C-alpha cells in the first residue's frame, strides 16, 4: 500500500494537440494516469468546440472541452499528434514561447533539409531548426534534458530497435538491408478513406507504397547516425487486418563479427522496455504496453541475420514512446506512467 | 504529482489460482498495478511448475513461478479463476483457514441447492455454505466487509445491470423477459476446443446453448433477489468474432410506471463504473476498463423497453469486477486499481 | 461430363445498375457464371466512366466499362442495386420501356403509400405503382412470371424465413415478437463513413437504429401478408465485426398449436435453399451460398419459441435472392446459377 | 444460354481422401461443380463413419458418408489432402492400382532423397519413386498427361510464381533471395492446437519456423529446376489474422538484364490464372478464385526487385491448383471448374 500526498502544483501543465486521433487518445489515456503531467488543454481540428467524449467514448472525463490545434501559451509542455505538415509551424512557435515539445508527427524527424527533401515534395518552412530537434528513440539516442523532441515513426522505431545496435557495432553490412514490415490499421491514423473501411481491410493483406514510403529516409538516417556509415534499406510496409501492432522483419548480411543475439541482449541490458527473446516475437505480446520484443536468428547458408522487433504501434510506436521521451526531457524516471504489461487476448 | 511512501507491509498477501487463463492473466495485470494487494502466489493446472511468461508473455515479471491450484496457507486473500467444479472444495478450505476469497467461477454463485440443481447435474459438495457467499455485483448487491464473494458470470453482470433496477423499482414485468446477448470469444475461456479455432470463429456468428445456458438461473436469481418477485427470462447467448466485449440486449414489458432511462440514471448516479448514456452502447467503448455502459429505449408500440448493457467481459465481467468486490471486502476504495478509461482501437 | 452447345442468342440481355457496390459486385459474379443472363451493361455512380476492375479487382473481366446508372433501353432485364431513393424513378421508366426489373433497393418494397410513409420521411414519387411490384422472397411469396420485383431487405428476409410460416399457420401470436438481428458490415453497403472504418468496427459490437430501423415496417408487412393478421415486432439490429453474414434471433409467444420445428420443416420441404436444422445455425455455414438455415427451440417456461435464421446477407439477403427471383420471373429453374455450397473458412 | 447434355458415364470416378480438412472441403466444393469429375468416395480420419455435413456444414450433400483414408480401388482418380507422412504409402499403392493421383501433401514434392532429407527427419519410404511424381505448378512445370502429381505447397506456389520466371530468364541472382511471406490461418490446416485458437491468433502477427521452415527446400528446388542454377533463399513465413490468403514479398538482386515487370507479363501472357498487375497485389482480390496476382517493383538504389504474388492459399495454393493439374493430367481444359472471379468482401 502506498500513502500518497498529492502536490498538484508539481505537475507539469500540459497540452495535447491532435487529441482526436488514435495516438492523441492514447496520449490522453497515458497522461491521465501519469502523476507528473497534468493535461490542461486538448486540441482538435474538425472536432474543436466539442468534447473529448465525442471522439474517445472509451476515455474517462469525456466532458473535457476540445479546443483548436493552435498555440497554447499557458502550458509548459505540449504533445503534438498532428498530420504531416501541421506541426512545423506550431512546433516553431511553441519553442519560441519556451514550451517543451514532443512532436509525434514527421515534420521535425529528419535532420537536414536535404534528407527532408528526399522524403517530402515541399520544402521545410524552418529548415535551420531541423537540427535543433532530438530524435526521440531513447534506447538509441539521448533525449535527456532536451526541450524539443521529434518522436520516431512506428516503422523506424521497430526497424532501428531490431538492427540499430548490430550496425553500430559492426555486425552487419550497411548495404543490402531488407525490411519487410507489418502494421495494424491504426498505423494509418483515423482518417476517412475508402481503403480503410472494414469491408476493404478485413480478411486481407497488402503491401503499399512499395519502394517509396516516407519512413525509408528516416530509417536510413537513424542507421547512419548510429553507425557513421551510409546505410541503404529496401523497405516494404504491409497492412494487416488488426487494430494495432507492428512487426519488423529485417534481413541483413552478417560481417562475421560477433553474435547478433548477444549483441542485442547487451545493447538493451538496462532498457526498461526492450526485451531480447529467443523465439519469434508476437505483436500480441506487446499490445497495451510500451514494450518492444526483439529477436535474431542467423541463416548460416546465406550468412544473413533475420532480426525482428514487435511493438504496439500506438504505444512504443507513438504515444508511449512520446511519454517516455517526455519523462527524460523533464527529469522523471524513463518508465513513469508507462505500462510494461500488455493485455491479452 | 504525488509524493508516495510505500508501506509494503500494509499490502495484502494475495494468491491468484487459475492464473494461466484469460481472467487469471487480467487479475495478475490489475493486481500488479494495485498498491493494496501483493500477489505472492500464482497457481495453475497443467502449467504448474513453469513460469508466468509461459502462459502470459504479455505480462511483466514473466519469471514468476507457477505453483499448483491448491490450498495456499500463507496468504490473506485468494482469487479463484478456475473451471466450474474446481473451486467448491478450495473455497471451502480457504474459508476454514480464514483466507478471504473471491471466486470468479460459478461454484458459489447460486444461493441454494435447489437453484444449483437447476443449473448443474451434480449436487453441490457443500450446499449449506452456498448462502454464506455474497454475490459480487457491487452496484446491486452489498459486499462491503464480506469474507467470501462469488463473482457473477459475465452474462448475468450485463443483464442485471441493464434491467435489475427497472425490475426492482417496478418499471418492468418480471415475466416475458428476453435477453439476447453477444459475447467475445474470451468469454469461453482459454480451453482447447475445435469450435474456438480461429478458422471456425472468425467471420461468423452463432447462438449456442439456446434455451439451456447455465447463466439463466443465475440471472433469474439476481432479478428475484432485487425485486422479491419470481422472474422468468428467455436467454440466448451468441458468440461474436472478437477477442473480448459483451453486449446484452434485454427486451421487457413496461408496467407503465416511471421512465426507464431516468430510473437507470438514478440507480447508478453514484456508481464509479456504470454510466447511463443516450445512444446504443458499443462494447469497444468499455474494453480495457471496468466500465459498464447502459442505455434504454422504449418501443411504445409494444410497450417494451429495450435495455442494453456493454462491458468488457474480462474486466467488469470477470477480473475487474472481482477486484472491485475485493476492494470493498477489505475496506479500500471501490475503484482502487481499476481503469475507467479503455483503449481504442 | 456435360456436352454443351452455347446459344448466346437465347441469353437474356441484362443490365446491372449500381454495379460498384458490394451487392452489385456479387450480382456480376453470379450472373457471369449463369448461362441464362448475359450482362451487357454495367452502371455506376461516381465510378461511371471507369472500368469494372477499378471497383471489383476480384472479378474477371475487369476491363468492362462502367456506364451511368440510367435508363438502358437495349436490355430486356435490369437489376438495380442502388441506394434508397435512387431506383424509384428508374424502376418506373424501365417498366414503361418493357424491361423486366428486380430492384434490390427499398423503393418498391412496401405495398402502400401509408406503409411507405411509416418508414421514410419523403412521399413516394409513384405511390400508385407500389402495388404493382411483387415482394421477391420466393419461399413465401409468388414471383413466377412477375415483371417487376422488389427484392427484400436482408433483415426482413431472415426474420420472415424464421417465423413467417409459424405465424401463417397460427403457431405464434402476431404481437410481442422480438427480433434481435446480427449483421456483417457489408450490410451497410460500401459507403464511406467513419463509423465503418476498420478501426471503429473491428473487435466490437453495437446495436443501431434501436426502435426506429426502416426494415421494421417491411418485416411487419411481410408477416401481415402471410397471416392476414396485424403483426407487431420490436426489431433491434446489431453490427458485428465480420464482412458478411446475418443471423436473426426471433422470440415469439406460442399459441399452443403445433410444433414449430415440424411446421418449419414442412413449410420448406420443397425449397432448394432453405434448410431446417436441429442445432443453432451459424452464418459461416451459409456464407458463399444462397442458403438459409433455420432452427427453432421452444422455451417451455415462457411458452416462447426462439426461431433463428442464418443467411449470407449479400447472397440470400441481396444478390442471390435477386437472381433467384429473376429465374422465376423468366421461367428458369429457381436455382439456376445459384451456389448451394458455401465456403469455409 | 447453354444447352447441355449430361453424360455421367463420361465423368471420372474420383475419390477425395482427407475430405474433412479445409483443403479437402474446398476440393469437394470445386469438384461438385466440375462436370468432369464425379466424387464417389470421401475419406476422413477421425470423422470416418460420419457424414460430410459433420465437418463441412457449408457444403451441399451433407449426408454423403465419410469412409476411411485408405486405398480405394473403384476409382480412376484420387486427390489426397492428408497430413505430412500420410500420403507416401497411399500414393504408392494408388499408382500401383493404376489410379491417377494428385497429392496435395508434401510427401512427394521433393525430387530426391537428399532433398527430402534436408526437410524431414525420417527417410522417405519410397525414395526411388520421388522422381516419378511431377511437381504440379502448371504455369512453370509441365504436368500434361502425368499420372502422379505432387501439388506444391502454398508458400512455394507464391514465391515461385513471383520470381521463378525472373531467375529462369537470368534477370535476378540465384543467391541472396529474401522471401517474407504472409499466410492466413487456414494455411496451418484444421488441426487442434492452442496456438491457433481465436484468442491467440486474432489481432496479432508473428513469424514462425524462422530459418527452418520445410517449404524452404521446396522453394529452392523449384528455382533450381527452373534455372539450372543453385538457388538460396532466406524464407520467413508469418501468420496473419485472416482465414485465407497468402502474400509473398520476395526481394532479389537484379543482374541488370531485362525489365522484371515485362518479363513476368511475358511469362504469364497465356496463363488463364496468373495476372501481372502494376500495383501491389492484395490477397482479397484473389480469395475465392484460382487466380494469382503478381507485381514487381524495382528499387534502383539497391538494384533489387521486390516481386510479390498474392493467392488464395486454399485455392491456387491447394485445392484449386490440384484441380488445375488434374484437368491437365486427363486432358480437360486447364481452367475447367475453376473460378476466375473471387468474392469481396
CSV table of C-alpha atoms in Angstrom, one decimal, chain B residues 13-149:
chain,number,residue,atom,x,y,z
B,13,UNK,CA,-0.6,-11.0,0.7
B,14,UNK,CA,-2.6,-12.5,-2.2
B,15,UNK,CA,-2.8,-15.6,-4.3
B,16,UNK,CA,-4.3,-15.9,-7.8
B,17,UNK,CA,-5.3,-19.5,-8.5
B,18,UNK,CA,-6.1,-20.3,-12.2
B,19,UNK,CA,-3.5,-17.7,-13.3
B,20,UNK,CA,-3.0,-19.3,-16.6
B,21,UNK,CA,-6.4,-18.5,-18.1
B,22,UNK,CA,-7.5,-15.2,-19.6
B,23,UNK,CA,-9.3,-14.0,-16.5
B,24,UNK,CA,-6.3,-15.1,-14.4
B,25,UNK,CA,-4.0,-13.1,-16.6
B,26,UNK,CA,-6.1,-10.0,-16.3
B,27,UNK,CA,-6.2,-10.4,-12.5
B,28,UNK,CA,-2.4,-10.5,-12.4
B,29,UNK,CA,-2.2,-7.4,-14.6
B,30,UNK,CA,-4.7,-5.5,-12.5
B,31,UNK,CA,-3.2,-6.6,-9.1
B,32,UNK,CA,0.3,-5.8,-10.2
B,33,UNK,CA,-0.6,-2.2,-10.5
B,34,UNK,CA,-2.8,-2.1,-7.4
B,35,UNK,CA,-1.0,-0.9,-4.3
B,36,UNK,CA,-3.2,-2.7,-1.9
B,37,UNK,CA,-2.7,-6.3,-3.0
B,38,UNK,CA,0.6,-8.0,-3.2
B,39,UNK,CA,0.5,-11.1,-5.4
B,40,UNK,CA,2.7,-13.6,-3.7
B,41,UNK,CA,1.4,-16.9,-5.2
B,42,UNK,CA,0.3,-17.9,-8.7
B,43,UNK,CA,-1.4,-21.2,-9.2
B,44,UNK,CA,-2.0,-23.1,-12.4
B,45,UNK,CA,-3.1,-26.6,-13.5
B,46,UNK,CA,-1.3,-28.0,-16.5
B,47,UNK,CA,1.3,-25.3,-16.4
B,48,UNK,CA,2.2,-25.7,-12.8
B,49,UNK,CA,6.0,-25.9,-12.5
B,50,UNK,CA,6.5,-23.4,-15.2
B,51,UNK,CA,6.6,-19.6,-15.1
B,52,UNK,CA,4.1,-16.9,-15.8
B,53,UNK,CA,5.8,-16.0,-19.0
B,54,UNK,CA,4.9,-19.4,-20.5
B,55,UNK,CA,1.3,-18.5,-20.4
B,56,UNK,CA,1.2,-14.7,-20.4
B,57,UNK,CA,4.1,-13.4,-22.4
B,58,UNK,CA,2.3,-10.0,-22.4
B,59,UNK,CA,2.8,-9.6,-18.6
B,60,UNK,CA,5.8,-8.1,-16.8
B,61,UNK,CA,7.5,-10.4,-14.3
B,62,UNK,CA,7.4,-13.4,-16.6
B,63,UNK,CA,9.9,-15.3,-14.4
B,64,UNK,CA,7.4,-15.7,-11.5
B,65,UNK,CA,6.9,-19.4,-10.8
B,66,UNK,CA,3.5,-21.1,-11.3
B,67,UNK,CA,2.6,-23.4,-8.4
B,68,UNK,CA,-0.4,-25.7,-8.3
B,69,UNK,CA,-4.0,-24.7,-7.8
B,70,UNK,CA,-4.2,-25.8,-4.2
B,71,UNK,CA,-4.7,-24.5,-0.7
B,72,UNK,CA,-2.3,-21.7,0.0
B,73,UNK,CA,-1.9,-21.0,3.6
B,74,UNK,CA,0.5,-18.1,3.7
B,75,UNK,CA,-1.9,-15.7,2.1
B,76,UNK,CA,-4.7,-13.4,3.4
B,77,UNK,CA,-6.6,-13.2,0.2
B,78,UNK,CA,-7.2,-15.5,-2.7
B,79,UNK,CA,-8.8,-15.0,-6.2
B,80,UNK,CA,-10.0,-18.2,-7.8
B,81,UNK,CA,-10.3,-18.2,-11.6
B,82,UNK,CA,-10.9,-21.9,-12.1
B,83,UNK,CA,-13.3,-24.0,-14.3
B,84,UNK,CA,-16.7,-24.9,-12.9
B,85,UNK,CA,-16.5,-27.5,-10.2
B,86,UNK,CA,-12.9,-26.7,-9.3
B,87,UNK,CA,-13.4,-24.0,-6.7
B,88,UNK,CA,-16.0,-25.6,-4.4
B,89,UNK,CA,-13.6,-27.5,-2.3
B,90,UNK,CA,-10.8,-24.9,-2.4
B,91,UNK,CA,-13.2,-22.2,-1.5
B,92,UNK,CA,-14.4,-24.3,1.4
B,93,UNK,CA,-10.9,-24.9,2.7
B,94,UNK,CA,-9.7,-21.3,2.2
B,95,UNK,CA,-12.6,-20.0,4.3
B,96,UNK,CA,-11.7,-22.5,7.0
B,97,UNK,CA,-8.2,-21.2,7.1
B,98,UNK,CA,-9.5,-17.6,7.4
B,99,UNK,CA,-8.4,-16.6,3.9
B,100,UNK,CA,-10.7,-14.1,2.3
B,101,UNK,CA,-11.9,-15.3,-1.1
B,102,UNK,CA,-13.3,-14.0,-4.4
B,103,UNK,CA,-14.3,-16.9,-6.6
B,104,UNK,CA,-14.7,-15.8,-10.3
B,105,UNK,CA,-16.1,-19.3,-11.1
B,106,UNK,CA,-19.7,-20.5,-10.8
B,107,UNK,CA,-19.5,-22.8,-7.9
B,108,UNK,CA,-20.8,-20.5,-5.2
B,109,UNK,CA,-22.9,-18.1,-7.3
B,110,UNK,CA,-26.3,-19.7,-6.8
B,111,UNK,CA,-27.8,-19.2,-3.4
B,112,UNK,CA,-29.4,-22.6,-2.8
B,113,UNK,CA,-29.0,-26.2,-3.5
B,114,UNK,CA,-32.3,-26.1,-5.4
B,115,UNK,CA,-31.2,-23.4,-7.8
B,116,UNK,CA,-27.8,-25.1,-8.1
B,117,UNK,CA,-29.6,-28.2,-9.2
B,118,UNK,CA,-31.4,-26.3,-11.8
B,119,UNK,CA,-28.1,-25.3,-13.5
B,120,UNK,CA,-25.8,-28.3,-12.8
B,121,UNK,CA,-26.3,-32.0,-12.9
B,122,UNK,CA,-24.1,-33.0,-9.9
B,123,UNK,CA,-25.1,-32.0,-6.4
B,124,UNK,CA,-23.0,-29.2,-4.7
B,125,UNK,CA,-20.5,-30.7,-2.3
B,126,UNK,CA,-21.1,-28.0,0.4
B,127,UNK,CA,-24.7,-27.0,-0.1
B,128,UNK,CA,-25.0,-25.5,3.3
B,129,UNK,CA,-22.3,-23.0,2.5
B,130,UNK,CA,-24.0,-21.6,-0.5
B,131,UNK,CA,-25.8,-19.0,1.5
B,132,UNK,CA,-22.6,-17.8,3.1
B,133,UNK,CA,-21.2,-16.4,-0.1
B,134,UNK,CA,-22.2,-12.9,-1.3
B,135,UNK,CA,-23.0,-12.2,-4.9
B,136,UNK,CA,-20.3,-9.8,-6.0
B,137,UNK,CA,-22.1,-7.3,-8.2
B,138,UNK,CA,-21.4,-4.3,-6.1
B,139,UNK,CA,-23.7,-1.9,-7.9
B,140,UNK,CA,-26.7,-4.0,-7.0
B,141,UNK,CA,-25.6,-6.2,-4.0
B,142,UNK,CA,-23.8,-5.3,-0.9
B,143,UNK,CA,-20.3,-6.9,-0.5
B,144,UNK,CA,-18.7,-4.5,1.9
B,145,UNK,CA,-16.8,-6.4,4.6
B,146,UNK,CA,-17.7,-9.8,3.2
B,147,UNK,CA,-15.2,-12.6,3.6
B,148,UNK,CA,-16.4,-14.8,0.7
B,149,UNK,CA,-17.7,-13.5,-2.6
